[in-house]
Coordinates of C-alpha atoms in Angstrom, one line a residue:
X589 CA 80.7 20.9 -47.4
X590 CA 83.8 20.2 -44.1
X591 CA 83.1 21.9 -41.4
X592 CA 84.8 23.2 -37.8
X593 CA 83.2 20.7 -36.5
X594 CA 85.4 18.0 -38.1
X595 CA 82.8 16.1 -40.7
X596 CA 81.0 16.3 -44.0
X597 CA 77.0 16.5 -42.7
X598 CA 74.1 17.9 -44.3
X599 CA 73.7 20.1 -41.6
X600 CA 76.6 21.7 -43.4
X601 CA 75.2 21.9 -46.0
X602 CA 75.1 25.7 -48.6
X603 CA 71.3 26.7 -48.1
X604 CA 71.1 27.1 -52.3
X605 CA 72.4 23.7 -52.4
X606 CA 69.5 21.2 -51.8
X607 CA 69.4 18.5 -50.1
X608 CA 66.5 15.5 -49.4
X609 CA 64.7 17.3 -46.8
X610 CA 65.0 13.6 -45.0
X611 CA 68.6 13.2 -45.4
X612 CA 68.6 17.3 -44.1
X613 CA 65.7 16.2 -40.4
X614 CA 67.2 12.8 -39.8
X615 CA 70.7 14.3 -38.8
X616 CA 68.9 16.9 -37.2
X617 CA 67.1 14.8 -35.2
X618 CA 70.5 13.1 -34.1
X619 CA 71.9 17.2 -33.3
X620 CA 70.3 18.2 -31.7
X621 CA 68.6 15.6 -29.1
X622 CA 71.6 13.4 -28.7
X623 CA 72.4 14.2 -25.6
X624 CA 76.1 15.4 -26.0
X625 CA 74.7 17.1 -28.9
X626 CA 71.2 18.7 -27.7
X627 CA 70.5 21.9 -26.2
X628 CA 69.4 22.1 -22.8
X629 CA 65.8 23.4 -24.4
X630 CA 65.5 20.8 -26.8
X631 CA 66.9 17.9 -24.3
X632 CA 63.9 19.4 -21.7
X633 CA 61.5 19.5 -24.2
X634 CA 62.2 16.1 -25.4
X635 CA 61.5 14.1 -21.9
X636 CA 57.2 15.8 -22.2
X637 CA 57.3 14.2 -25.9
X638 CA 55.5 11.3 -26.8
X639 CA 57.2 10.2 -29.5
X640 CA 61.0 10.0 -30.2
X641 CA 62.3 12.3 -32.1
X642 CA 65.9 10.3 -33.3
X643 CA 63.3 7.1 -34.6
X644 CA 60.4 8.7 -35.4
X645 CA 60.7 12.0 -36.8
X646 CA 62.3 11.9 -40.2
X647 CA 59.8 13.8 -43.1
X648 CA 58.5 17.1 -43.5
X649 CA 55.4 15.9 -42.4
X650 CA 57.0 14.1 -39.4
X651 CA 57.4 17.6 -37.9
X652 CA 54.0 18.4 -36.8
X653 CA 54.8 15.7 -34.5
X654 CA 56.5 18.4 -31.5
X655 CA 54.4 21.1 -30.4
X656 CA 54.6 24.6 -31.2
X657 CA 57.2 26.3 -28.8
X658 CA 57.7 29.5 -29.5
X659 CA 55.7 31.3 -27.2
X660 CA 58.5 30.0 -25.0
X661 CA 60.9 31.2 -26.7
X662 CA 59.6 35.0 -24.4
X663 CA 61.5 33.8 -21.5
X664 CA 63.3 30.8 -22.3
X665 CA 67.7 31.3 -21.7
X666 CA 68.6 32.4 -24.6
X667 CA 71.5 30.0 -23.3
X668 CA 69.5 27.3 -23.5
X669 CA 68.8 27.0 -26.9
X670 CA 73.5 26.8 -27.6
X671 CA 73.6 22.6 -28.8
X672 CA 76.6 21.5 -26.9
X673 CA 77.6 20.0 -29.2
X674 CA 79.0 23.3 -30.2
X675 CA 81.0 23.3 -26.1
X676 CA 82.5 27.0 -25.8
X677 CA 84.2 27.6 -27.8
X678 CA 82.1 29.7 -30.5
X679 CA 81.7 33.4 -31.9
X680 CA 79.4 34.5 -30.3
X681 CA 75.7 34.7 -31.2
X682 CA 73.1 37.2 -32.5
X683 CA 70.4 37.2 -30.2
X684 CA 67.1 38.3 -32.8
X685 CA 64.1 39.3 -31.1
X686 CA 60.9 39.5 -32.2
X687 CA 58.8 42.6 -32.6
X688 CA 55.7 41.4 -29.7
X689 CA 52.8 42.0 -32.5
X690 CA 51.8 39.1 -30.3
X691 CA 53.3 40.0 -26.5
X692 CA 56.5 40.0 -25.1
X693 CA 58.4 39.1 -27.5
X694 CA 59.9 36.2 -28.9
X695 CA 63.9 35.8 -28.2
X696 CA 66.4 33.0 -30.7
X697 CA 69.6 32.2 -30.6
X698 CA 71.2 33.0 -34.3
X699 CA 74.9 31.2 -34.4
X700 CA 77.4 32.7 -36.7
X701 CA 77.2 30.4 -39.8
X702 CA 73.7 31.1 -38.8
X703 CA 74.0 34.4 -40.1
X704 CA 76.1 33.3 -42.9
X705 CA 74.2 30.9 -44.4
X706 CA 70.9 33.7 -43.8
X707 CA 73.1 36.3 -45.6
X708 CA 74.8 34.3 -48.9
X709 CA 70.6 33.8 -49.0
X710 CA 70.0 37.3 -49.0
X711 CA 72.9 38.3 -51.5
X712 CA 72.1 35.1 -54.0
X713 CA 68.1 36.2 -54.0
X714 CA 69.1 39.8 -54.9
X715 CA 72.0 38.7 -57.4
X716 CA 68.9 36.9 -59.6
X717 CA 67.4 40.4 -59.7
X718 CA 70.3 42.0 -61.8
X719 CA 73.6 43.5 -60.7
X720 CA 74.7 45.2 -57.2
X721 CA 76.5 48.2 -58.6
X722 CA 79.6 47.9 -56.2
X723 CA 81.1 51.0 -54.3
X724 CA 77.5 52.3 -53.7
X725 CA 76.2 52.0 -50.1
X726 CA 73.4 51.1 -48.8
X727 CA 70.3 52.5 -45.7
X728 CA 67.8 50.0 -43.7
X729 CA 64.7 52.0 -43.2
X730 CA 64.1 49.9 -40.8
X731 CA 64.3 47.6 -37.1
X732 CA 67.9 48.0 -36.0
X733 CA 68.4 46.2 -33.0
X734 CA 67.5 43.6 -31.1
X735 CA 65.1 43.2 -34.1
X736 CA 67.4 40.5 -36.8
X737 CA 66.8 43.4 -40.0
X738 CA 69.7 46.1 -39.6
X739 CA 71.7 42.8 -39.1
X740 CA 70.8 40.8 -42.0
X741 CA 70.2 43.8 -44.3
X742 CA 74.6 45.0 -42.3
X743 CA 76.5 41.8 -43.8
X744 CA 74.5 41.2 -46.8
X745 CA 75.6 45.1 -47.6
X746 CA 79.0 43.6 -46.9
X747 CA 78.5 40.6 -49.3
X748 CA 79.1 43.2 -51.7
X749 CA 81.2 45.8 -50.0
X750 CA 79.1 48.4 -49.5
X751 CA 78.9 50.6 -45.8
X752 CA 75.1 49.8 -44.4
X753 CA 73.4 53.1 -42.7
X754 CA 71.0 52.2 -40.0
X755 CA 68.2 54.2 -38.2
X756 CA 67.1 54.6 -34.4
X757 CA 63.8 52.5 -34.7
X758 CA 62.0 51.0 -32.3
X759 CA 58.8 48.8 -33.8
X760 CA 56.8 48.0 -30.7
X761 CA 57.0 51.7 -29.5
X762 CA 54.6 52.6 -32.4
X763 CA 52.5 49.3 -31.9
X764 CA 52.0 50.6 -28.2
X765 CA 51.2 53.6 -30.2
X766 CA 48.5 52.9 -32.6
X767 CA 47.0 50.1 -30.1
X768 CA 46.3 53.0 -27.3
X769 CA 44.7 55.0 -30.6
X770 CA 47.4 57.8 -30.6
X771 CA 47.4 58.8 -34.1
X772 CA 49.6 62.0 -33.3
X773 CA 52.2 60.8 -32.2
X774 CA 52.6 58.0 -34.2
X775 CA 52.6 60.1 -36.8
X776 CA 55.4 62.5 -34.9
X777 CA 57.6 59.2 -34.4
X778 CA 57.4 58.6 -38.6
X779 CA 58.6 61.9 -39.5
X780 CA 61.4 61.5 -36.6
X781 CA 61.9 57.8 -38.1
X782 CA 61.7 60.2 -42.1
X783 CA 64.4 62.3 -41.0
X784 CA 66.7 60.1 -40.3
X785 CA 66.2 59.0 -43.7
X786 CA 66.5 61.4 -45.2
X787 CA 69.9 63.5 -44.1
X788 CA 71.4 60.0 -44.7
X789 CA 69.8 59.7 -48.6
X790 CA 71.2 63.5 -49.1
X791 CA 74.9 63.1 -47.8
X792 CA 75.4 59.1 -49.0
X793 CA 75.4 57.8 -51.9
X794 CA 72.9 55.7 -51.0
X795 CA 72.4 52.8 -54.0
X796 CA 70.3 49.9 -52.2
X797 CA 67.0 51.7 -49.9
X798 CA 65.2 49.2 -47.7
X799 CA 62.1 50.9 -46.5
X800 CA 58.9 49.3 -45.3
X801 CA 56.3 50.1 -47.1
X802 CA 54.3 52.1 -44.7
X803 CA 57.6 54.6 -44.2
X804 CA 58.7 54.5 -47.7
X805 CA 55.0 55.9 -48.1
X806 CA 55.8 58.4 -45.8
X807 CA 59.1 60.0 -47.6
X808 CA 57.7 59.8 -50.3
X809 CA 55.6 62.4 -48.6
X810 CA 58.5 64.5 -48.4
X811 CA 59.2 67.6 -49.9
X812 CA 62.1 66.2 -52.7
X813 CA 62.8 62.6 -51.7
X814 CA 60.9 60.9 -54.9
X815 CA 63.1 63.2 -57.5
X816 CA 66.9 62.5 -55.1
X817 CA 65.7 58.2 -55.0
X818 CA 65.0 58.1 -58.6
X819 CA 68.7 60.5 -59.1
X820 CA 70.7 58.4 -57.0
X821 CA 69.3 55.5 -55.8
X822 CA 69.5 51.5 -58.0
X823 CA 67.2 49.5 -55.3
X824 CA 64.8 49.5 -53.4
X825 CA 63.8 46.4 -51.0
X826 CA 60.6 46.7 -48.9
X827 CA 59.2 44.4 -46.6
X828 CA 58.0 43.4 -43.5
X829 CA 54.4 44.4 -44.1
X830 CA 52.2 43.9 -46.8
X831 CA 52.1 45.7 -50.4
X832 CA 49.3 44.8 -52.3
X833 CA 49.9 44.7 -56.7
X834 CA 48.6 47.7 -57.8
X835 CA 50.6 50.2 -54.4
X836 CA 53.6 47.7 -56.2
X837 CA 52.9 48.3 -59.4
X838 CA 52.1 51.9 -58.9
X839 CA 55.7 52.5 -57.1
X840 CA 57.4 51.2 -59.4
X841 CA 56.0 52.6 -62.9
X842 CA 54.8 55.9 -61.3
X843 CA 57.2 56.5 -57.9
X844 CA 60.3 54.8 -59.5
X845 CA 60.4 54.2 -62.9
X846 CA 63.9 54.0 -63.0
X847 CA 65.0 52.1 -59.7
X848 CA 64.2 47.9 -59.3
X849 CA 61.6 47.2 -56.9
X850 CA 62.2 44.0 -55.0
X851 CA 59.4 42.8 -52.7
X852 CA 61.5 40.4 -49.0
X853 CA 59.4 38.3 -47.2
X854 CA 61.3 38.4 -43.4
X855 CA 61.4 37.9 -40.1
X856 CA 62.7 36.2 -36.7
X857 CA 61.3 33.3 -36.6
X858 CA 61.9 32.1 -40.1
X859 CA 65.6 32.4 -39.6
X860 CA 66.2 35.3 -42.4
X861 CA 65.1 37.2 -45.7
X862 CA 63.1 35.8 -48.2
X863 CA 64.0 38.3 -51.5
X864 CA 60.8 37.8 -54.1
X865 CA 61.7 34.7 -57.1
X866 CA 63.2 37.3 -60.2
X867 CA 61.3 37.8 -63.3
X868 CA 57.7 37.8 -61.8
X869 CA 54.8 39.7 -63.9
X870 CA 53.7 43.0 -62.5
X871 CA 50.5 40.8 -63.3
X872 CA 51.2 39.2 -59.6
X873 CA 51.9 39.2 -57.0
X874 CA 55.6 38.6 -55.1
X875 CA 56.2 35.0 -55.1
X876 CA 58.8 33.8 -52.7
X877 CA 60.2 30.4 -52.1
X878 CA 62.7 29.5 -49.1
X879 CA 65.8 27.7 -48.8
X880 CA 63.6 24.1 -48.5
X881 CA 64.4 22.1 -46.6
X882 CA 66.0 24.1 -44.2
X883 CA 63.5 26.6 -43.8
X884 CA 60.4 24.6 -44.7
X885 CA 56.8 26.8 -45.6
X886 CA 53.2 24.4 -45.8
X887 CA 50.6 26.2 -46.4
X888 CA 47.4 24.8 -44.6
X889 CA 43.6 25.8 -42.8
X890 CA 45.0 26.2 -39.6
X891 CA 40.9 24.4 -38.5
X892 CA 42.4 21.0 -39.9
X893 CA 46.1 21.7 -40.0
X894 CA 46.0 20.6 -43.2
X895 CA 47.5 21.9 -47.4
X896 CA 45.3 23.4 -48.7
X897 CA 45.0 23.2 -52.4
X898 CA 48.0 24.9 -54.4
X899 CA 46.5 29.1 -55.5
X900 CA 44.9 28.7 -52.7
X901 CA 45.1 31.1 -49.5
X902 CA 45.7 29.3 -46.2
X903 CA 48.2 30.5 -43.1
X904 CA 51.6 30.5 -43.6
X905 CA 53.0 27.2 -40.9
X906 CA 57.1 26.8 -41.4
X907 CA 60.1 24.7 -39.7
X908 CA 63.4 25.8 -39.4
X909 CA 66.2 22.9 -39.4
X910 CA 69.9 23.8 -39.2
X911 CA 72.9 23.1 -37.0
X912 CA 72.5 25.8 -34.7
X913 CA 68.4 25.9 -34.8
X914 CA 65.5 23.6 -34.9
X915 CA 62.5 25.5 -34.1
X916 CA 59.6 22.4 -35.6
X917 CA 55.9 23.5 -36.5
X918 CA 55.4 27.0 -35.9
X919 CA 52.3 29.2 -37.1
X920 CA 53.2 32.4 -38.4
X921 CA 51.1 35.0 -38.5
X922 CA 50.3 35.3 -42.1
X923 CA 48.5 34.1 -44.4
X924 CA 49.2 33.1 -48.3
X925 CA 49.3 31.6 -51.1
X926 CA 49.9 28.1 -51.1
X927 CA 52.5 27.8 -54.3
X928 CA 55.1 25.2 -55.6
X929 CA 58.0 25.2 -55.3
X930 CA 61.1 25.3 -57.6
X931 CA 63.3 23.0 -56.5
X932 CA 62.7 18.8 -55.0
X933 CA 63.5 19.1 -51.2
X934 CA 60.0 19.8 -49.7
X935 CA 57.5 21.8 -49.1
X936 CA 55.5 25.2 -50.9
X937 CA 56.4 28.8 -52.1
X938 CA 54.4 31.2 -50.9
X939 CA 52.6 34.8 -52.5
X940 CA 51.0 37.3 -51.3
X941 CA 51.4 37.1 -47.9
X942 CA 48.9 40.0 -45.9
X943 CA 48.1 39.3 -42.0
X944 CA 45.9 37.7 -40.3
X945 CA 43.1 39.4 -38.2
X946 CA 43.8 37.5 -35.1
X947 CA 46.7 35.8 -33.7
X948 CA 47.0 34.2 -30.2
X949 CA 43.7 34.7 -29.6
X950 CA 44.8 38.8 -29.8
X951 CA 44.6 41.3 -32.6
X952 CA 47.9 42.0 -34.9
X953 CA 48.7 45.0 -35.2
X954 CA 51.6 45.6 -38.0
X955 CA 52.4 50.1 -37.5
X956 CA 55.3 50.9 -39.3
X957 CA 57.3 46.4 -39.6

């Protein structure tokens, strides 16, 4: 694939055209650690490393040589994350912030092609579950700015020539209310969010509806909403917080029997949203295949750093490798079952994703997202 950089590079291959991880990693190390193309952030980090990324990092295993730098993303100047190789003539990047579950939010910079690739990957994952009706619009009952969920879903909707309605939702405020035990205020805030969704669902032709499990549950308690969704909506995409097999099957079989119910795994730090593997059994948990080797999952024992056996539960370790962003050796706040990835580009697939109870020495509060 020839790009605006004037070269054909592994860094510019579409995410659904896998290459060997070693080939992508080698190209990324050259780009991100060459003084003429690397970002100020990574070039400064390189000064304190006891290895040379351009010569010593060649495999997925080598990526664990890097320190986990995500806590530095809470206050790093975002312009320092832009690789110098882009020069000054680039489309305005997207600033994506985490939900602040473990402290002040972390920030990433998504360059324009990062958003385009993540959107194309997300759209392809949805398409594998069957045709998406064109002409119907989308609603995302989840966080919007400064979080990535709204950006990703709105950009994916455009791939299907749909408009996307977003809500005014602040997950950080909900988590703060939960942390101080203000359950009545949480309930009032959830009602405020459900009010917004109901108004849109009743007044617009919504065919694809994204929601987190807690908000979907709240919406279902609203009179007439289950009937309205079954009448109008074709697809419900869920994600953001956990959903066990029993709850998923209850929604699919009993609550929304005529609607396609599709899970997603997404966060700012994994740079995109992964649609669950199509064709799964109702008896099995949702399985998520990342766009390896651009985003690579390993499922590890956090005490040893070693992969757990296939079929066992461990903590998710994530690496992201692209032209716009390098984020290696990031231990996620989720645990999952380790499964083989269906393509030979490295890393694992994950299933039955659940949050850990404590992360970075602090309790994990899921809230509504």
